[in-house]
Coordinates of C-alpha atoms in Angstrom, one line a residue:
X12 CA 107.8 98.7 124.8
X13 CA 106.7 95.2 124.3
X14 CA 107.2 92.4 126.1
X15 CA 109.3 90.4 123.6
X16 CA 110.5 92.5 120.5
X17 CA 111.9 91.5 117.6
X18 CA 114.8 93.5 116.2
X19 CA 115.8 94.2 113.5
X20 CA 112.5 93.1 111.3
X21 CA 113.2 93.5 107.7
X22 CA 110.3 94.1 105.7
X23 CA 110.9 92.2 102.0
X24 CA 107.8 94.3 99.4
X25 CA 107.2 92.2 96.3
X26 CA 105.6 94.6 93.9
X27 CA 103.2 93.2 91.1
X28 CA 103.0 93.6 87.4
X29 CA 101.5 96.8 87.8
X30 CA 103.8 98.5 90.3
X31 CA 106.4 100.6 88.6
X32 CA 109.8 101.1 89.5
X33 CA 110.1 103.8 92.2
X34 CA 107.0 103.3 93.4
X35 CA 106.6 104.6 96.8
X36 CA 105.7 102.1 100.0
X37 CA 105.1 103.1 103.3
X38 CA 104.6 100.3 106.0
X39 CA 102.8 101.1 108.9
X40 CA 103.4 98.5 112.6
X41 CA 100.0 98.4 114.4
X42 CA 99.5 96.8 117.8
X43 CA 95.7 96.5 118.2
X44 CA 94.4 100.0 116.9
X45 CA 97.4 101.5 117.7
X46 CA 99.9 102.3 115.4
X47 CA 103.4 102.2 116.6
X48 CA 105.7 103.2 113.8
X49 CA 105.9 104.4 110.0
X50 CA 108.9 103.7 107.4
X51 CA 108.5 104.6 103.9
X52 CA 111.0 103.6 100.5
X53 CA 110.4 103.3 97.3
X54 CA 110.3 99.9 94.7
X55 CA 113.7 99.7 93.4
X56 CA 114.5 98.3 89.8
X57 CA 113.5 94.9 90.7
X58 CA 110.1 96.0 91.7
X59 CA 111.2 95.5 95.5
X60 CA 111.6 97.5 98.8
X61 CA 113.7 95.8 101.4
X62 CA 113.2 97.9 104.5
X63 CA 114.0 97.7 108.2
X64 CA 111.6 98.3 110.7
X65 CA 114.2 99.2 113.4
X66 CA 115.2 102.1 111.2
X67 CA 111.6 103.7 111.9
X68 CA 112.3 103.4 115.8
X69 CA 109.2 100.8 115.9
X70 CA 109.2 97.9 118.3
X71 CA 108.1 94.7 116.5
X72 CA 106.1 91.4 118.2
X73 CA 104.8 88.8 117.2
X74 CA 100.8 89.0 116.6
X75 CA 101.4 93.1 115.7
X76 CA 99.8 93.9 111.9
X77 CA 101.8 95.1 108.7
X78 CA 100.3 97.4 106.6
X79 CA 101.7 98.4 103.5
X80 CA 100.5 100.9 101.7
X81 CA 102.0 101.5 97.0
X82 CA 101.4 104.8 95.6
X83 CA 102.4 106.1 92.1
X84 CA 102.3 104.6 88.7
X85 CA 100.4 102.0 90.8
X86 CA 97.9 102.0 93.8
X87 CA 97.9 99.2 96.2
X88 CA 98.9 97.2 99.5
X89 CA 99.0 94.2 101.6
X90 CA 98.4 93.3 105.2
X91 CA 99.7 90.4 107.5
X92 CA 100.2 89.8 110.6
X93 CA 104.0 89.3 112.4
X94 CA 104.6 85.5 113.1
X95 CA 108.5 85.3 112.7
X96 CA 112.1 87.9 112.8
X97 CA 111.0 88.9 109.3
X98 CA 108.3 89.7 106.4
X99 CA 108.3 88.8 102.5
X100 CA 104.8 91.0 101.7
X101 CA 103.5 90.7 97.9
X102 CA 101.9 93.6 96.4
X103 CA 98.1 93.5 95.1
X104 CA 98.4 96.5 93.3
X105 CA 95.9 98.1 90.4
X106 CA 98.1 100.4 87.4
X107 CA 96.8 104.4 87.8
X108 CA 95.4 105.3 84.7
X109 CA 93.5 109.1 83.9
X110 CA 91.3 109.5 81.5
X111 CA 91.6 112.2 78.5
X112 CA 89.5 114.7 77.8
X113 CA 89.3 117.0 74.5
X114 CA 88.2 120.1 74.1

Protein backbone atom coordinates (compact mmCIF):
# COMPACT_ATOMS: atom_id res chain seq x y z
CA UNK A 1 0.00 0.00 0.00
CA UNK A 2 1.48 3.38 -0.48
CA UNK A 3 2.85 5.55 1.65
CA UNK A 4 0.31 8.38 1.36
CA UNK A 5 -2.97 7.38 -0.51
CA UNK A 6 -5.51 9.31 -1.62
CA UNK A 7 -9.07 8.16 -1.04
CA UNK A 8 -11.64 8.34 -2.57
CA UNK A 9 -10.15 9.73 -6.14
CA UNK A 10 -12.94 10.39 -8.41
CA UNK A 11 -12.10 10.20 -11.90
CA UNK A 12 -14.26 13.07 -13.95
CA UNK A 13 -13.99 11.52 -18.32
CA UNK A 14 -14.84 14.42 -20.62
CA UNK A 15 -15.72 12.62 -23.88
CA UNK A 16 -15.18 14.56 -27.22
CA UNK A 17 -17.34 15.18 -30.23
CA UNK A 18 -16.86 11.93 -31.40
CA UNK A 19 -17.52 9.79 -28.38
CA UNK A 20 -21.10 8.53 -28.26
CA UNK A 21 -23.23 8.13 -25.45
CA UNK A 22 -22.55 4.80 -23.72
CA UNK A 23 -19.33 4.64 -24.70
CA UNK A 24 -17.32 2.38 -22.67
CA UNK A 25 -14.09 3.72 -20.49
CA UNK A 26 -11.94 1.79 -18.50
CA UNK A 27 -9.20 3.59 -16.32
CA UNK A 28 -6.32 1.83 -15.53
CA UNK A 29 -3.92 3.30 -11.91
CA UNK A 30 -0.17 2.55 -12.77
CA UNK A 31 2.64 3.03 -10.26
CA UNK A 32 5.79 2.86 -12.34
CA UNK A 33 5.12 -0.25 -14.68
CA UNK A 34 2.96 -1.63 -12.44
CA UNK A 35 -0.54 -1.44 -12.68
CA UNK A 36 -2.45 -1.35 -9.48
CA UNK A 37 -6.10 -1.30 -10.26
CA UNK A 38 -8.88 -1.28 -13.18
CA UNK A 39 -12.51 0.40 -13.02
CA UNK A 40 -14.55 0.55 -16.11
CA UNK A 41 -18.15 2.66 -16.89
CA UNK A 42 -19.57 3.91 -19.64
CA UNK A 43 -20.16 7.80 -21.07
CA UNK A 44 -23.45 8.71 -19.80
CA UNK A 45 -25.87 11.19 -21.77
CA UNK A 46 -23.72 14.11 -21.19
CA UNK A 47 -20.83 12.37 -22.87
CA UNK A 48 -19.29 11.92 -19.19
CA UNK A 49 -18.06 9.06 -16.74
CA UNK A 50 -17.70 10.09 -13.22
CA UNK A 51 -15.98 7.22 -11.60
CA UNK A 52 -14.35 6.37 -8.21
CA UNK A 53 -11.20 4.81 -8.03
CA UNK A 54 -11.77 3.50 -4.42
CA UNK A 55 -14.65 1.48 -5.91
CA UNK A 56 -11.89 -0.61 -7.96
CA UNK A 57 -10.01 -1.41 -4.59
CA UNK A 58 -6.91 0.78 -6.08
CA UNK A 59 -4.67 2.81 -3.80
CA UNK A 60 -4.13 6.21 -5.30
CA UNK A 61 -0.74 8.68 -4.86
CA UNK A 62 0.32 11.37 -6.00
CA UNK A 63 2.98 10.92 -9.05
CA UNK A 64 0.83 7.33 -10.02
CA UNK A 65 -0.39 7.48 -13.98
CA UNK A 66 -4.08 7.52 -15.26
CA UNK A 67 -4.78 5.75 -18.21
CA UNK A 68 -7.95 5.83 -19.80
CA UNK A 69 -8.84 3.92 -22.34
CA UNK A 70 -12.89 4.79 -24.98
CA UNK A 71 -14.12 1.97 -26.93
CA UNK A 72 -17.33 1.86 -29.12
CA UNK A 73 -18.91 4.27 -31.47
CA UNK A 74 -15.58 5.99 -30.70
CA UNK A 75 -11.85 4.92 -30.11
CA UNK A 76 -9.73 6.81 -27.87
CA UNK A 77 -7.94 7.88 -24.43
CA UNK A 78 -6.01 10.17 -22.29
CA UNK A 79 -3.16 9.94 -19.82
CA UNK A 80 -1.98 12.11 -16.82
CA UNK A 81 -0.40 11.81 -14.12
CA UNK A 82 -2.06 12.14 -10.23
CA UNK A 83 -1.07 15.67 -8.67
CA UNK A 84 -4.23 16.28 -6.42
CA UNK A 85 -7.63 14.19 -4.47
CA UNK A 86 -9.10 14.14 -7.88
CA UNK A 87 -8.99 13.97 -11.96
CA UNK A 88 -11.13 15.91 -14.72
CA UNK A 89 -9.48 13.75 -18.01
CA UNK A 90 -10.70 14.99 -21.60
CA UNK A 91 -11.10 12.45 -24.20
CA UNK A 92 -8.98 12.59 -27.59
CA UNK A 93 -11.09 10.31 -29.29
CA UNK A 94 -11.38 9.32 -33.25
CA UNK A 95 -15.43 8.25 -34.51
CA UNK A 96 -15.25 4.24 -35.67
CA UNK A 97 -16.19 4.13 -39.01
CA UNK A 98 -16.29 0.53 -41.44
CA UNK A 99 -16.12 0.66 -44.71
CA UNK A 100 -18.87 -1.03 -47.21
CA UNK A 101 -18.37 -3.45 -49.45
CA UNK A 102 -20.74 -4.68 -52.45
CA UNK A 103 -21.01 -7.64 -53.93
Amino acid sequence: MPDNPLLPFPVLILGDYNSVVGDSVRVTVYSGSTARGTITGTLNSDKQALLDLANSGASVQTGDILTIVETGGAIGGASITISGSNAEVSLVSAAVAFPSRSL
